[in-house]
XYZ file of C-alpha atoms in Angstrom:
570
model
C 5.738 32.142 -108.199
C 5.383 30.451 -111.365
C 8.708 28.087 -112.375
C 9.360 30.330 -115.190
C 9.510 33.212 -113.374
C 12.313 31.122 -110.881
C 14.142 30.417 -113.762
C 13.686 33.912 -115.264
C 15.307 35.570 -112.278
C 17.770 32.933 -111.718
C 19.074 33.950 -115.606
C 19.098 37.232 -114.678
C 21.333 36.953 -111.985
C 23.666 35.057 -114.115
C 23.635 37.822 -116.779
C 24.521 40.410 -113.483
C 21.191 41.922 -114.158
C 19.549 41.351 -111.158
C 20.369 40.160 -107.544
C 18.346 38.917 -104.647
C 19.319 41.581 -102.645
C 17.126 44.236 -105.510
C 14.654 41.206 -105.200
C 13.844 40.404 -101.877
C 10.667 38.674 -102.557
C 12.866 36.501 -105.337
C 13.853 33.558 -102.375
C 9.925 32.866 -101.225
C 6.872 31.784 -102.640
C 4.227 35.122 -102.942
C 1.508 35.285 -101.076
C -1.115 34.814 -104.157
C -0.608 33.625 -108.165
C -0.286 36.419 -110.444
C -3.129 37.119 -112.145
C -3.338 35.600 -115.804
C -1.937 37.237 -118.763
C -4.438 38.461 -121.510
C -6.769 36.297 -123.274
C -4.993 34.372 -126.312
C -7.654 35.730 -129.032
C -6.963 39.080 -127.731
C -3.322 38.866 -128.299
C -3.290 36.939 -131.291
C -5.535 39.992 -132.811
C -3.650 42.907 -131.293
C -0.602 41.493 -133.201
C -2.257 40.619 -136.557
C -3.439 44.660 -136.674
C 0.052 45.144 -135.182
C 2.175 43.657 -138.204
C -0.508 44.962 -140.744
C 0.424 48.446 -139.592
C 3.817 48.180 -139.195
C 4.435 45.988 -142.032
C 2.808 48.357 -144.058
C 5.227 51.391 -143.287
C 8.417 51.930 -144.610
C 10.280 51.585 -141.104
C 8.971 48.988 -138.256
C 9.525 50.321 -135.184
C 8.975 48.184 -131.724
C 9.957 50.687 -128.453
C 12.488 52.929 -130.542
C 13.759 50.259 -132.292
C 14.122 49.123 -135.592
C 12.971 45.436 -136.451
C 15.596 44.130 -138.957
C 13.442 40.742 -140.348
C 9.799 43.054 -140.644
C 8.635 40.471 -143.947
C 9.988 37.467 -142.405
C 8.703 37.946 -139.106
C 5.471 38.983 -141.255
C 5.206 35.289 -142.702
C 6.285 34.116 -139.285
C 3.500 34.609 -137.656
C 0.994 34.123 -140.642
C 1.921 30.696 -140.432
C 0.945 30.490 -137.343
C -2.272 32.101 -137.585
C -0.863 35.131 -134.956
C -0.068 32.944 -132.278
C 2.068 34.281 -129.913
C 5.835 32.578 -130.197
C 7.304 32.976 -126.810
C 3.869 32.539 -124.825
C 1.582 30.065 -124.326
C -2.218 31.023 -123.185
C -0.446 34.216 -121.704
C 2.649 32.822 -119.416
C 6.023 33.114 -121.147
C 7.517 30.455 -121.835
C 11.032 29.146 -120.557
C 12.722 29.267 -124.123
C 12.863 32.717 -123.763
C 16.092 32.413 -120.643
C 17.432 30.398 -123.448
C 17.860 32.940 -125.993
C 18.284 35.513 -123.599
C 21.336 34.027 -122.644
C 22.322 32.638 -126.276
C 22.413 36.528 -127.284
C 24.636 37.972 -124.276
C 26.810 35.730 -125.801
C 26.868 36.964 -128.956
C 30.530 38.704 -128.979
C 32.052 35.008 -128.451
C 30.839 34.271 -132.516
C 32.782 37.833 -132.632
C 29.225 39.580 -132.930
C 27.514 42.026 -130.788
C 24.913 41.811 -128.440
C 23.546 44.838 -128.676
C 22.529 44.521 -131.951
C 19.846 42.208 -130.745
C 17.271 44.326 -128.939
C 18.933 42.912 -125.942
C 19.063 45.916 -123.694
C 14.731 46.222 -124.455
C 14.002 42.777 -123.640
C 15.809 42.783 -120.721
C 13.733 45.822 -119.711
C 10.801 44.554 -119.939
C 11.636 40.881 -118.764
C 12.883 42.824 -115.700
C 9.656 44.579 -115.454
C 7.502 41.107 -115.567
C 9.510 39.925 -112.640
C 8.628 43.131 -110.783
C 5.110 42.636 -111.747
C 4.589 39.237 -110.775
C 6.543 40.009 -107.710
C 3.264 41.809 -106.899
C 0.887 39.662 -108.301
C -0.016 41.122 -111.217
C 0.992 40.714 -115.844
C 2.632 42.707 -117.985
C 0.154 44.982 -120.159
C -1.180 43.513 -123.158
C 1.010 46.020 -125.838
C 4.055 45.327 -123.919
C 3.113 41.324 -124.352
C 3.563 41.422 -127.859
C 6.206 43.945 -128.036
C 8.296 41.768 -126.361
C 6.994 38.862 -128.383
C 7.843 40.848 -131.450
C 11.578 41.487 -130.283
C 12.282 38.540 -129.606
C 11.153 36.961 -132.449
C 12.991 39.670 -134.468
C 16.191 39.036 -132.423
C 16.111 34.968 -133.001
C 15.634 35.544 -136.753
C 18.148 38.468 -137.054
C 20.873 35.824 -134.918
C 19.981 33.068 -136.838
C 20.370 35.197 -140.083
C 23.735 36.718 -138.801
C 25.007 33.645 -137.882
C 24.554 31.903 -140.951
C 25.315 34.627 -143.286
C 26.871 37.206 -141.451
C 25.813 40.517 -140.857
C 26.683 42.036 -144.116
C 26.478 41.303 -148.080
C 30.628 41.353 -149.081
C 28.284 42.535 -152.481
C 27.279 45.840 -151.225
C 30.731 46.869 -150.054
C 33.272 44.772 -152.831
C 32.260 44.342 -156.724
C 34.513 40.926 -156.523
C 33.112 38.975 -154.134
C 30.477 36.658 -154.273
C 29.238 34.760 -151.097
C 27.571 31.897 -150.655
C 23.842 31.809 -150.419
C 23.071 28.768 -148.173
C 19.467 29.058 -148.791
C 18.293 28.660 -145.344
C 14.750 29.086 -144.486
C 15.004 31.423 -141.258
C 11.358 31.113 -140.290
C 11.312 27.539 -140.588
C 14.234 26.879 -138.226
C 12.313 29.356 -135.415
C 9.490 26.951 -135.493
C 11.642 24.190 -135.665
C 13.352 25.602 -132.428
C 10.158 26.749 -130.834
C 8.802 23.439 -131.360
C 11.440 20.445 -130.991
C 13.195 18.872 -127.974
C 16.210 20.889 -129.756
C 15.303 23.574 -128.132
C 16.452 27.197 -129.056
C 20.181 27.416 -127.414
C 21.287 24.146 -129.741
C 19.191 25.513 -132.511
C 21.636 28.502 -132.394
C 24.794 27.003 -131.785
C 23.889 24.477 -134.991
C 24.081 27.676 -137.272
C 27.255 28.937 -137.012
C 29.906 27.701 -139.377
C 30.889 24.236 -138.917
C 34.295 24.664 -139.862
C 37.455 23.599 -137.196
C 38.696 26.662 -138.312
C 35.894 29.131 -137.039
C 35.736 27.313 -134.006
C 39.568 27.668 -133.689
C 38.965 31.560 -134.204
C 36.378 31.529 -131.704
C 39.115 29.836 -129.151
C 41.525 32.659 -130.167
C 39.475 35.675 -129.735
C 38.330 34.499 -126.387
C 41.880 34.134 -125.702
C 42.898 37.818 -127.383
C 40.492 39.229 -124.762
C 42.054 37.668 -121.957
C 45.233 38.888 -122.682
C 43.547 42.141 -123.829
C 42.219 42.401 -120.312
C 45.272 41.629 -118.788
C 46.837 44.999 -120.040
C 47.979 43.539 -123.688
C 51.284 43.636 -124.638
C 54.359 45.974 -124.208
C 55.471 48.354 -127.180
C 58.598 47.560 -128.366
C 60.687 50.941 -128.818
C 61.667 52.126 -131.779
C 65.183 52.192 -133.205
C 68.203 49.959 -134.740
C 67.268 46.438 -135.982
C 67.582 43.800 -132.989
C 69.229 40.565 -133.470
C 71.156 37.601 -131.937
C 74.055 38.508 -129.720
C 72.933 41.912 -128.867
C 72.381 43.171 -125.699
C 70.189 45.973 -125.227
C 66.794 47.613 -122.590
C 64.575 47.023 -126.163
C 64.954 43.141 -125.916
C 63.514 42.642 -122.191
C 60.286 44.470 -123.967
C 60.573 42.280 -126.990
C 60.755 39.013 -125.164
C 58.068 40.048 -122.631
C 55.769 40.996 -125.613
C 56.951 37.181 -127.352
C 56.257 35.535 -123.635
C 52.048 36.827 -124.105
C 51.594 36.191 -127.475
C 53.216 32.284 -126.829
C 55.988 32.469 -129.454
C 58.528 32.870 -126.739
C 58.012 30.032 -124.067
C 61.689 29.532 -122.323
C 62.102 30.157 -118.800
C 63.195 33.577 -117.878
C 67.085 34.668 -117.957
C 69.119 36.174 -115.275
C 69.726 38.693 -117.633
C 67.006 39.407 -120.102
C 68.618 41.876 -122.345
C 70.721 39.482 -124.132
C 69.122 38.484 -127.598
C 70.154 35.217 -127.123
C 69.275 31.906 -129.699
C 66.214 31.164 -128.016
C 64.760 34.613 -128.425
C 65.683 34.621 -132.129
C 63.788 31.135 -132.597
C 60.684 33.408 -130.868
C 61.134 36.084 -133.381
C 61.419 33.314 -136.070
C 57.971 31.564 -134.992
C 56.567 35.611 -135.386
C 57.332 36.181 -138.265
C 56.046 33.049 -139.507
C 52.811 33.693 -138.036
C 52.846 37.315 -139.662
C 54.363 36.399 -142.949
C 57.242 38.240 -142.720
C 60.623 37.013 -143.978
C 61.445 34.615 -141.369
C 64.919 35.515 -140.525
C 64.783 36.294 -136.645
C 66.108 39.525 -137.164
C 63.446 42.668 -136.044
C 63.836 45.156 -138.298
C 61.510 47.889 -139.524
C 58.410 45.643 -140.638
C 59.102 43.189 -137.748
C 58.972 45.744 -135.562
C 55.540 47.354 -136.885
C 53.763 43.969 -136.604
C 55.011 43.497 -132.664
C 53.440 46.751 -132.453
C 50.194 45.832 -133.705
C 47.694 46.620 -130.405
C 45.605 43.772 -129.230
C 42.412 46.000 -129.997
C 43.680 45.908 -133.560
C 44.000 42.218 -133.669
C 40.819 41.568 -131.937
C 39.313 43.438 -134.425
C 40.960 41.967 -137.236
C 39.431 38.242 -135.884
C 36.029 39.364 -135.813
C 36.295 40.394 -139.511
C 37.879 37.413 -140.837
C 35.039 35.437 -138.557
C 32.626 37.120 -140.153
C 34.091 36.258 -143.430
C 33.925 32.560 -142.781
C 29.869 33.000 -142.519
C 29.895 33.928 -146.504
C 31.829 30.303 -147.882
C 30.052 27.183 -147.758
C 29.640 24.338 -145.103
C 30.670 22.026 -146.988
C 34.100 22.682 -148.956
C 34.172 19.593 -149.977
C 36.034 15.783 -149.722
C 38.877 17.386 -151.257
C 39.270 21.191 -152.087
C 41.558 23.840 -153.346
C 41.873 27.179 -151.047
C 43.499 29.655 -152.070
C 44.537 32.700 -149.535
C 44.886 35.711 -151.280
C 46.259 37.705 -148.837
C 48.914 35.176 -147.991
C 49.698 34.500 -151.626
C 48.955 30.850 -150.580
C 47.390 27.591 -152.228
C 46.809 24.595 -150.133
C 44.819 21.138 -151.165
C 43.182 19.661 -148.685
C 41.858 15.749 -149.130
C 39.717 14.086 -146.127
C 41.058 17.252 -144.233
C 44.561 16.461 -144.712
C 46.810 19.224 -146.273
C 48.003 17.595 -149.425
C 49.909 19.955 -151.399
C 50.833 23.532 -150.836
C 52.545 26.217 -152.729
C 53.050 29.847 -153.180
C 51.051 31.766 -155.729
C 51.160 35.484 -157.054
C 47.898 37.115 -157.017
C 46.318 40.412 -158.572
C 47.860 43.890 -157.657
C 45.696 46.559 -155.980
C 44.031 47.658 -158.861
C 43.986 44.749 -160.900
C 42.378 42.702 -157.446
C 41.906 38.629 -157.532
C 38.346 38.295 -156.974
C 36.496 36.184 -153.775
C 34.844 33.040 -154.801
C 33.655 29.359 -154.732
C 33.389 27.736 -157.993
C 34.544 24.091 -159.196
C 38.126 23.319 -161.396
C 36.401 21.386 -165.008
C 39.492 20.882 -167.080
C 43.389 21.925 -167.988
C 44.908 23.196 -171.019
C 48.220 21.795 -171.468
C 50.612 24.534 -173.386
C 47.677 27.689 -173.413
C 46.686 30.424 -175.660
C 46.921 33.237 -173.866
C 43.749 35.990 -174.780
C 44.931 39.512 -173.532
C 41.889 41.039 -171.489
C 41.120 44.097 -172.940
C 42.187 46.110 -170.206
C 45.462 44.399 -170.658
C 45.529 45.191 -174.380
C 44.524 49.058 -173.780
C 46.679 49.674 -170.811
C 49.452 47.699 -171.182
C 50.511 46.103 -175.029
C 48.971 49.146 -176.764
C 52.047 51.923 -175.243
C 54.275 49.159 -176.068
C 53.290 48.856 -180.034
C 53.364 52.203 -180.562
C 56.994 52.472 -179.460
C 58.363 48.994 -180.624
C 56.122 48.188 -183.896
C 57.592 44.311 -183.373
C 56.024 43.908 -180.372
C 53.560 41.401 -181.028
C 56.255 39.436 -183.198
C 58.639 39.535 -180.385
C 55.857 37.898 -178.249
C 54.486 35.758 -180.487
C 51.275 37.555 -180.471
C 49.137 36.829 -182.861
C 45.635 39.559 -183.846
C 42.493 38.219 -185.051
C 39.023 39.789 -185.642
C 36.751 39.822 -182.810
C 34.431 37.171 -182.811
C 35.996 35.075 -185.919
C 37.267 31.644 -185.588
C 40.469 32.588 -185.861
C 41.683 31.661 -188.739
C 42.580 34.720 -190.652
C 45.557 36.227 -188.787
C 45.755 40.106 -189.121
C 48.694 42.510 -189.689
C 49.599 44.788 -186.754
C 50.467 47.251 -189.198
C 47.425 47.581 -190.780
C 45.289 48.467 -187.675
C 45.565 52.327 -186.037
C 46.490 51.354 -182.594
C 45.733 55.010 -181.346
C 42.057 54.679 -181.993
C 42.245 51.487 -179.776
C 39.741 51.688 -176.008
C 37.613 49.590 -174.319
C 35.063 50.723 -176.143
C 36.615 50.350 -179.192
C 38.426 46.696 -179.471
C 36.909 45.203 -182.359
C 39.996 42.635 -182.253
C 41.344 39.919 -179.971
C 44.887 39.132 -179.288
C 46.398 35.632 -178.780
C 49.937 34.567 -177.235
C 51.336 31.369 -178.420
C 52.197 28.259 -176.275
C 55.854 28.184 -175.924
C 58.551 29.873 -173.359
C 57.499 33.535 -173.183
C 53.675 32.506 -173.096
C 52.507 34.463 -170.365
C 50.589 31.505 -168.986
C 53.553 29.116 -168.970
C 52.716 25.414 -169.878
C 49.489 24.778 -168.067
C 46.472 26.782 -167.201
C 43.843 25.283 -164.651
C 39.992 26.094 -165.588
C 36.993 26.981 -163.437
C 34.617 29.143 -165.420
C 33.545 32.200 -164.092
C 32.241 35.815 -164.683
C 35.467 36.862 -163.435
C 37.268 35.376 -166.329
C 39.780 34.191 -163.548
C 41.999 31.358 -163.080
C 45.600 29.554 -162.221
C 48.194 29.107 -164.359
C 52.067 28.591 -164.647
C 54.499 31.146 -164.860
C 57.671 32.152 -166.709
C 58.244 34.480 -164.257
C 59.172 32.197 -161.325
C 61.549 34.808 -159.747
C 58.763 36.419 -158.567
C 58.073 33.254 -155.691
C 60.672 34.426 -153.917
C 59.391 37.987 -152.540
C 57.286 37.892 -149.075
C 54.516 39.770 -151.072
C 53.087 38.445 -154.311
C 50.460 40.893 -155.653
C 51.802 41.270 -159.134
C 48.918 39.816 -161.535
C 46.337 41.265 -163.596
C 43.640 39.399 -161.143
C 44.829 35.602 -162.216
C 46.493 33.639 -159.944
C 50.359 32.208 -160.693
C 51.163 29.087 -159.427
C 54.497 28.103 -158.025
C 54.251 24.371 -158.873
C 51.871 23.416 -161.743
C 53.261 20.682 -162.679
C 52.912 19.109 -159.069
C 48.661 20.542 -159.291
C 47.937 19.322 -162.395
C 49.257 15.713 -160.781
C 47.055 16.042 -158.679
C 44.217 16.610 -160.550
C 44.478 14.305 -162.796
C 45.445 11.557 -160.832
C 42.397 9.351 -160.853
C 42.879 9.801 -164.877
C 45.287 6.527 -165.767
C 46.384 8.199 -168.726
C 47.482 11.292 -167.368
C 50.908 10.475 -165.028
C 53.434 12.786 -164.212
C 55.405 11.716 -166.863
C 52.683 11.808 -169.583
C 52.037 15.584 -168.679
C 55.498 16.898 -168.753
C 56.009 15.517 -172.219
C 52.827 17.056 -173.800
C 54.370 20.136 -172.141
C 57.675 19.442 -173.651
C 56.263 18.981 -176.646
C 54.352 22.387 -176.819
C 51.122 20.668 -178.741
C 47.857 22.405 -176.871
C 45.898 19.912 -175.093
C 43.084 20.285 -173.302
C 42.129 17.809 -170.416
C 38.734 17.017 -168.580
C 39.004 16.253 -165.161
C 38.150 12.771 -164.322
C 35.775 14.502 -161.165
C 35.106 18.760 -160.722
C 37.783 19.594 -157.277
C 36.227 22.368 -155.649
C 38.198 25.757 -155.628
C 37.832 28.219 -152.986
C 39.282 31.961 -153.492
C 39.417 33.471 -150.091
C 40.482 36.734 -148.700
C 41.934 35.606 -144.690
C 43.811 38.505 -142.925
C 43.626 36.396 -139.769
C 43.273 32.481 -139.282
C 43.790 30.027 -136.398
C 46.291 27.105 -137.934
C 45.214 23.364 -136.429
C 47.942 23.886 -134.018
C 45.900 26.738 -132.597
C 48.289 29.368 -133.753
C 47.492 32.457 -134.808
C 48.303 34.190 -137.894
C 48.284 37.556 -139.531
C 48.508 39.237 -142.739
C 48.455 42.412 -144.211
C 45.342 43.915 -145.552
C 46.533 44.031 -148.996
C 43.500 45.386 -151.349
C 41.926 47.461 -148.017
C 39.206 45.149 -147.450
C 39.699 45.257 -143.653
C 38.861 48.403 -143.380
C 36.057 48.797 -145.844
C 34.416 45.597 -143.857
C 34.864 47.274 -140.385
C 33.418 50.104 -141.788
C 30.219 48.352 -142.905
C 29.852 46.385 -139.614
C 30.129 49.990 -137.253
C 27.607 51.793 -139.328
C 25.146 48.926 -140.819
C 22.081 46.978 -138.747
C 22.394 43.925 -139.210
C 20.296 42.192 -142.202
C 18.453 38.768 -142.478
């Protein structure tokens, strides 16, 4: 028996495919050498005409199954003139156990297997080693079929891996991904080819974050407990807290005890809520962004309830979400969490600075993007978006004509340099749409300027960005999806610090008294800071920890829709 086929089998028992007991010639040496695969030429031209048919049609099918990559494995193996890539002069070669086994491992990356042509390539890997068990090849069609799915399964990986398996395009209007530009067919010769090998080639491809590894730690560690039984319910009924004694809290510190917020030894008596158990339910609700006041009550109680299948479910998505930012966030970056109305600064991958931020309500959504911060304006103009002016300040002029005066709103034609003001009661504010907005309105710096005293700039089709807010009363809610799609900051004063602080001339001090003085400035940043607009339901904290949000604008679900009913894409 050839070493390949030792080291085929020998994978195949790992994978619980095969056993020497099925395979009882598996332990000796045969009695003669298989007979030699078909003839190089004759392969290489069965799977030019091969790829020109198939190619050619709309669907490319390979033994009932759709090939994903059809133009890329196309170019694949033009480049190589139609040699075979996972055989050389007719014996397979050992790369193959490689990616075998790199693809039943699929679900730790939170993907799936079967998505890979896995259960057909084990088929007919299982029926080589039958074959050559008696001394004979596989047939030259089923040769390149297999060549063909494997290829197809590297590249569709590869492609999954890097990008994920769907476009957040296709399913949300806001978001825009990342295109990391990767040349798919050029790293499978690069793997085929180099001491790499295919195995590292893989692993280099997912995201090179610590957090998607940490996510990767948790949902191995979600399915452990998940095949342990998962948690208890919790029972409904009257809020639970410290000095009660009731049957519900032995079920509520058993379900603390698995998830590792509760780690005191056991009681005598474990139906007392006792201090330790409320510090349990405190470090839950943190992780769940719930008002942290170690009381369960009503939403408390829903999130203990959560199933493990639910949460599992809810890492793979947010996993798949960290395939569509880039690599690199940069030295020093700005993330903001939308759905935990969070910014943080990181520098050298230190946290820096963090604060609280309102984002945009259902309708009115924050979009997902990557963009860089160019420049502040110190004490803003605010332009109303026109969906703002239609919606919102038109109902209001027509019942209080002093509106705009009130709010130091000022109307200009559209388009002009605005310096001839216009009267609000010269313009028919019922005629006003979308369509028809032929003017623009502008707030004034000063107190009730919508924008506060500092707005923070990254230009994009979105017409996004952060800004300071009169309306600080708003910081203190648990949920913060108030805006129009902008994003309120919490502390602009201690940002815009920040951002200027390589600029000598812009100190703490300096910027609060241009904002005192209400004078518009506006103010280059000595260097672009990265900004990344995310949309995390689920993250692993450097601690390990897991936490959890609520699926504010539905994207959860419209993602795990996509993934159950789309193959996945290069």
């Amino acid at each position: 028996m050839t070493l390949f086929g030792r080291f085929l089998i020998l994978a195949f028992m790992l994978l619980g495919q095969l056993s020497s007991s099925a395979l009882p010639w598996a332990a000796t040496e045969p009695m003669a050498v298989a007979e030699p695969m078909a003839a190089p030429m004759e392969i290489r031209e069965y799977l030019r005409q091969r790829l020109e048919v198939e190619t050619g049609s709309r669907q490319f099918i390979c033994r009932g199954e759709t090939i994903c990559t059809a133009q890329l494995i196309r170019r694949f193996y033009e480049r190589r003139a139609f040699q075979p890539s996972w055989s050389n002069n007719g014996q397979l070669a050992t790369h193959i156990t490689e990616l075998v086994v790199a693809l039943n491992n699929a679900d730790v990356e939170g993907l799936r297997p079967a998505d890979y042509h896995l259960y057909s390539i084990k088929s007919l890997l299982g029926k080589l080693a039958r074959l050559q068990g008696e001394g004979k090849s596989l047939a030259l069609e089923d040769l390149v079929d297999l060549d063909l799915l494997l290829t197809d399964a590297f590249l569709a990986y590869a492609s999954n891996l890097i990008n994920g398996r769907i476009n957040p395009e296709a399913i949300h209007e806001q978001w825009i991904p990342y295109n990391h530009g990767d040349d798919l067919v050029a790293i499978l010769d690069e793997a085929l080819s180099s001491s790499q090998g295919v195995a590292a080639t893989l692993q280099g491809l997912r995201p090179p974050h610590d957090g998607y590894r940490r996510m990767m730690e948790a949902l191995a560690d979600l399915r452990d407990i998940a095949r342990m039984g998962g948690w208890p319910m919790v029972e409904d009924g009257f809020n639970l807290q410290q000095g009660m004694r009731h049957r519900r809290v032995h079920a509520l510190r058993q379900r603390l005890m698995i998830s590792g917020d509760y780690d005191a030894p056991v009681m005598a008596n474990e139906n007392l809520f006792d201090e330790k158990l409320a510090a349990a339910v405190h470090r839950f609700q943190q992780r769940h962004g719930l008002k942290a006041d170690g009381l369960v009550g009503p939403e408390t109680l829903a999130a203990l309830n959560v199933p493990v299948a639910k949460r599992l479910r809810q890492i793979k998505l947010n996993m798949e979400r960290w395939r569509w930012i880039p690599h690199n966030l940069g030295r020093r970056y700005i993330l903001v969490n939308i759905a935990d109305f969070s910014l943080k600064v990181f520098e050298d991958s230190q946290k820096i600075l963090e604060t609280r931020v309102v984002v945009g309500k259902f309708h009115r959504s924050t979009p997902v993007f990557s963009d860089r911060v160019e420049y502040l304006v110190i004490n803003p103009y605010w332009y109303l978006p026109a969906t703002i002016i239609v919606e919102d300040v038109v109902p209001k002029i027509l019942a209080n004509p002093n509106y705009l005066a009130q709010k130091r709103i000022k109307i200009f034609a559209a388009g002009s340099n605005e310096t001839q003001e216009l009267e609000p009661t010269a313009i028919d504010w019922t005629g006003i749409s979308k369509e028809n907005l032929p003017y623009k309105l502008r707030q004034e710096p000063g107190p009730s300027n919508v924008l506060g005293r500092v707005k923070v700039m990254f230009p994009n089709k979105f017409a996004v960005y952060l800004h300071d807010t009169p309306g600080q009363g708003l910081f203190r809610k648990t949920a913060r999806d108030f805006s129009s799609g902008c994003i309120r900051l919490e502390k602009p004063v201690e940002l815009a610090a920040y951002l200027l602080g390589d600029d000598p001339l812009w100190s703490r001090e300096n910027i609060l008294a241009t904002m005192a003085s209400g004078e518009r400035q506006v103010v280059t940043l000595p260097e672009q800071v990265p900004i990344h607009i995310l949309y995390w339901t689920a993250w692993s904290d450097k601690d390990g920890r897991m936490h959890f949000r609520n699926d504010i604008y539905d994207r959860d679900k419209q993602l795990l829709a996509a993934l159950d009913g789309v193959v996945p894409q290069p």
